[in-house]
Amino acid sequence: MKRSQIVDWATAIYEDLDFSTVHAWLDEAPGRKAAAYLPVYAPREIIHACGMLPVGIHGTGGIEIIRGDAFYQSYICHLPRSVVELAQSGRLDMLSAVLFPSTCDVIRNLSGMWQVMYPDMYVRYLDLPQVADPKLGAEFWKRELNVVRRDLGEVSGIEATEDRLRASVALYNEVRSVIRELYTARRETPWRVPSEELYLLLRAGEVVAPEFFMEQARAYLGVIEQCDDRIKDRTRVLIAGAFCEQPPLGLIKTIERAGCYIVDDDFLAGNRFMIGDVPDAEDPAAAMAETFVTGAIKTSVLYEPDPAGKRNLMKTRAAAAGADGVIFAAPSFCDPALLDRPMLREGAEAAGIPCIAFKYAENSGQFQQFREQAGTFADSIKLWGDA
Amino acid sequence: MSDQNRAAQKDNSMVIQKEMIAAHYERLERAPETKEPVVYTFVPGNLTELIRSFGCLPVLPEINALQSGMRGKSRDYIAEAEKHGHSEDVCTYVKCDIGMVLAGNIGPTGTKLPKPDLLLLSYTGCYTFMKWFELLREQYDCPCVFLHVPYQGDGVIEPEHREYMIKQLRDEVIPALEKVSGRKYDEEALRERLQLSAEAEDDLVWVLQSAKNKPSPIDAYFGAVYYVGPIFSSFRGTEEGVAYYKALRREVQERLDAGLGPVAPGGPVTDEKYRLVVEGPPNWTHFREFWQMFADEGAVVVASTYSKVGGTYDFGFRHDPDDPLGTLGDYCGGCYTNINLPGRIDMLCNYLKEYEADGFLINSVKSCNSFSAGQLMILREVEKRTGLPGGFIESDLVDPRYFSAANIKNRLESYIQMVDARRQRGAVA
Ligand code: SF4
Ligand code: SF4
């Protein structure tokens, strides 16, 4: 397969707000059902084990919002209005269930709006475990997982038996592993893996069956192996804060074209929420819960029990990625990203890591200002680096 | 009773409250010498009885922020926080508090606030709480204990969630309090305090429900923020708290007997023309002006959701001394912002009916996603279910830049016209 074929495939899915791939999957066999989730993290293994297609809902990008704005005041971020737009325009009618993780109060409240507006759809607010004690957290989370497992099984008519769930866990371990490979490849050879392509691929992975995503992702890994593009003189940056409302594709392109290589990011962070694999265990829900409480990434949507955790996070991540600078890119009005930013930035700057910050909305259409900021940033790092 | 006597009566509970608060802040100022440990916590899900049972003193940063707003200090505090990199987009309570800390931590009554010995992060109904205390932990370099209160996503406190809270209280919160206070957990002392809480809660509910009378003797939004002050802040489970609510109840009873309405900043509301229900927190920077706009229209708020933010008591919950940790879990889980949107809609519909209101208004504050996200849907849904008119006002809690008096007045007047039109249509039909 050629690189352009894979990228075109992913781009077509990214741009398709009618979710044709989901419809196609549903039409493939009678009685199939799909369950969606909002950012950031949802246990896709459970959805899959119940025989359903997990569908990530990440907003609409730049399309005109006609109905969604009537639901939100101007000072609330863009994501929920575009999600409501999708729903109100009937584009989510094919869903049988939606999971709302405890990312922030906007998504939390959207779960209640959904209950009122779509009473026939299964809705569950997923309270992620926040406590520092792993035993208590795992016990709580295991129970939550089992509630969703039971309920989705009822919705789909397919019980997520231990065997089925174990198989789904194994499958998603593979998905995670492929994604880790992709991220490693970009980190090590960013000139071969433009972030725009990586992003499109992952975005497609949010709405197609995991097996199919892995085929494409592995093909892409094969293609980049063969790529003989040369390294360019660019600055390696980490993009922090864009974990929920997604940046427009143009912004990702702009940052790289302004002289940066993105070597780590928060885009679609749910994909990489669990750092390692979930072990194969007799009780797969318990294994998922334990892996979550002991091995989740450090993120704004979870409590940080380590007092030095926030201060050290950017330093640790920049070092791991070999990043020379941090770009804090947060959606406007995003509580988790913007409340965390002063702590993260202070820690980064104290460690001597250059930083800049800006805000975007998923429908931002003008990139000139971002280009200038990112370009100046990249240049100044190169200058300091040479000094 | 003469007007003068009435004013004196009205002032009585206010005076008591003022004295209680002043004494509390003075005690806090002396805490570094008296060695009384200081525990910072939040209004929703505050565990005041437990904190006090360890001889610790509670500090509620939200109260400090709102007081700073009322005293005209929040603008500068917010500016200070923004200068230090805090975004203009986030909750202004947080920025007001951080700004106050950066400016020397002089509390609203002019006394210096002590540093916390412990941050008790009761994660109840608001995401921002988590960040707020992570931020304060950076400022104070002190321990922080986390209590995860599951949200009522399905409209109930699930039994497993209750158990989860009890375990956290037993295994995390109590040991943390034992450590900072040097005292052992004393369940008897906690029970006694919970008993006091229940007594005060009975009186508070009676006061709030007095608004079912016509005319209402109280304003259940603007007036209620004073009434809930002691119970939402540091005085639940205290003798002073009980005494305050007894005095308040007596006062309201007298007003009721005399057929009097509430007293707004510009004087008594003598002609209750409109009975309204309000959803959302008030603006604090122009609180009196805001209230007076309602009073000028003859509008009295007969029920509000904001007055349930530190505890929802009017549907029967009382702290139960026989189940000390379970009841604390129930309390936390039942705070207003921990209730899902369908529950909030039901509550508003219930208030409109029970309090025989003419309509409802939403004051949507820019700061608060917990309250504000979804309010436009709440507006439509409550209108649909009750057939009563709803209005929408926008302001902020403590950022004066977002209070436009002309705009709000305009919206309020248009809303009142809508209520009139609805009444006329009703009369014709
Ligand atoms: S963008 Fe931020 S505030 Fe908006 S829904 Fe996502 S996490 Fe919440
Ligand atoms: S976001 Fe709302 S509930 Fe949370 S601290 Fe701010 S004002 Fe309070």
PDB file of C-alpha atoms and ligand atoms in Angstrom, chain A residues 39 77-80 103-107 243-245 301 331-337, chain B residues 369, ligand 1:
ATOM      1  CA  PRO A  39     -13.030  12.499  25.102  1.00  0.00           C
ATOM      2  CA  CYS A  77     -15.711  25.793  24.673  1.00  0.00           C
ATOM      3  CA  HIS A  78     -16.569  24.720  21.157  1.00  0.00           C
ATOM      4  CA  LEU A  79     -16.558  20.954  21.497  1.00  0.00           C
ATOM      5  CA  PRO A  80     -19.972  20.385  23.097  1.00  0.00           C
ATOM      6  CA  THR A 103     -13.162  14.841  31.654  1.00  0.00           C
ATOM      7  CA  CYS A 104     -14.657  18.108  32.894  1.00  0.00           C
ATOM      8  CA  ASP A 105     -17.984  19.588  33.932  1.00  0.00           C
ATOM      9  CA  VAL A 106     -18.952  20.451  30.367  1.00  0.00           C
ATOM     10  CA  ILE A 107     -18.840  16.831  29.279  1.00  0.00           C
ATOM     11  CA  PHE A 243      -6.418  16.462  24.736  1.00  0.00           C
ATOM     12  CA  CYS A 244     -10.140  17.062  24.374  1.00  0.00           C
ATOM     13  CA  GLU A 245     -11.379  19.562  21.815  1.00  0.00           C
ATOM     14  CA  VAL A 301      -8.274  15.088  33.828  1.00  0.00           C
ATOM     15  CA  PRO A 331      -8.931  25.097  23.516  1.00  0.00           C
ATOM     16  CA  SER A 332     -10.458  28.407  24.533  1.00  0.00           C
ATOM     17  CA  PHE A 333     -12.458  28.102  27.757  1.00  0.00           C
ATOM     18  CA  CYS A 334     -11.047  24.668  28.493  1.00  0.00           C
ATOM     19  CA  ASP A 335     -10.918  24.318  32.269  1.00  0.00           C
ATOM     20  CA  PRO A 336      -8.655  21.278  32.504  1.00  0.00           C
ATOM     21  CA  ALA A 337      -6.038  22.569  30.099  1.00  0.00           C
TER      22      ALA A 337
ATOM     23  CA  ASN B 369     -19.048  25.300  33.892  1.00  0.00           C
TER      24      ASN B 369
HETATM   25  S1  SF4 C   1     -12.446  21.310  25.595  1.00  0.00           S
HETATM   26 FE1  SF4 C   1     -11.958  21.346  27.747  1.00  0.00          FE
HETATM   27  S2  SF4 C   1     -13.702  22.358  28.718  1.00  0.00           S
HETATM   28 FE2  SF4 C   1     -14.344  21.756  26.654  1.00  0.00          FE
HETATM   29  S3  SF4 C   1     -15.313  19.802  26.915  1.00  0.00           S
HETATM   30 FE3  SF4 C   1     -13.180  19.405  26.485  1.00  0.00          FE
HETATM   31  S4  SF4 C   1     -12.118  19.279  28.450  1.00  0.00           S
HETATM   32 FE4  SF4 C   1     -14.114  20.181  28.753  1.00  0.00          FE
END
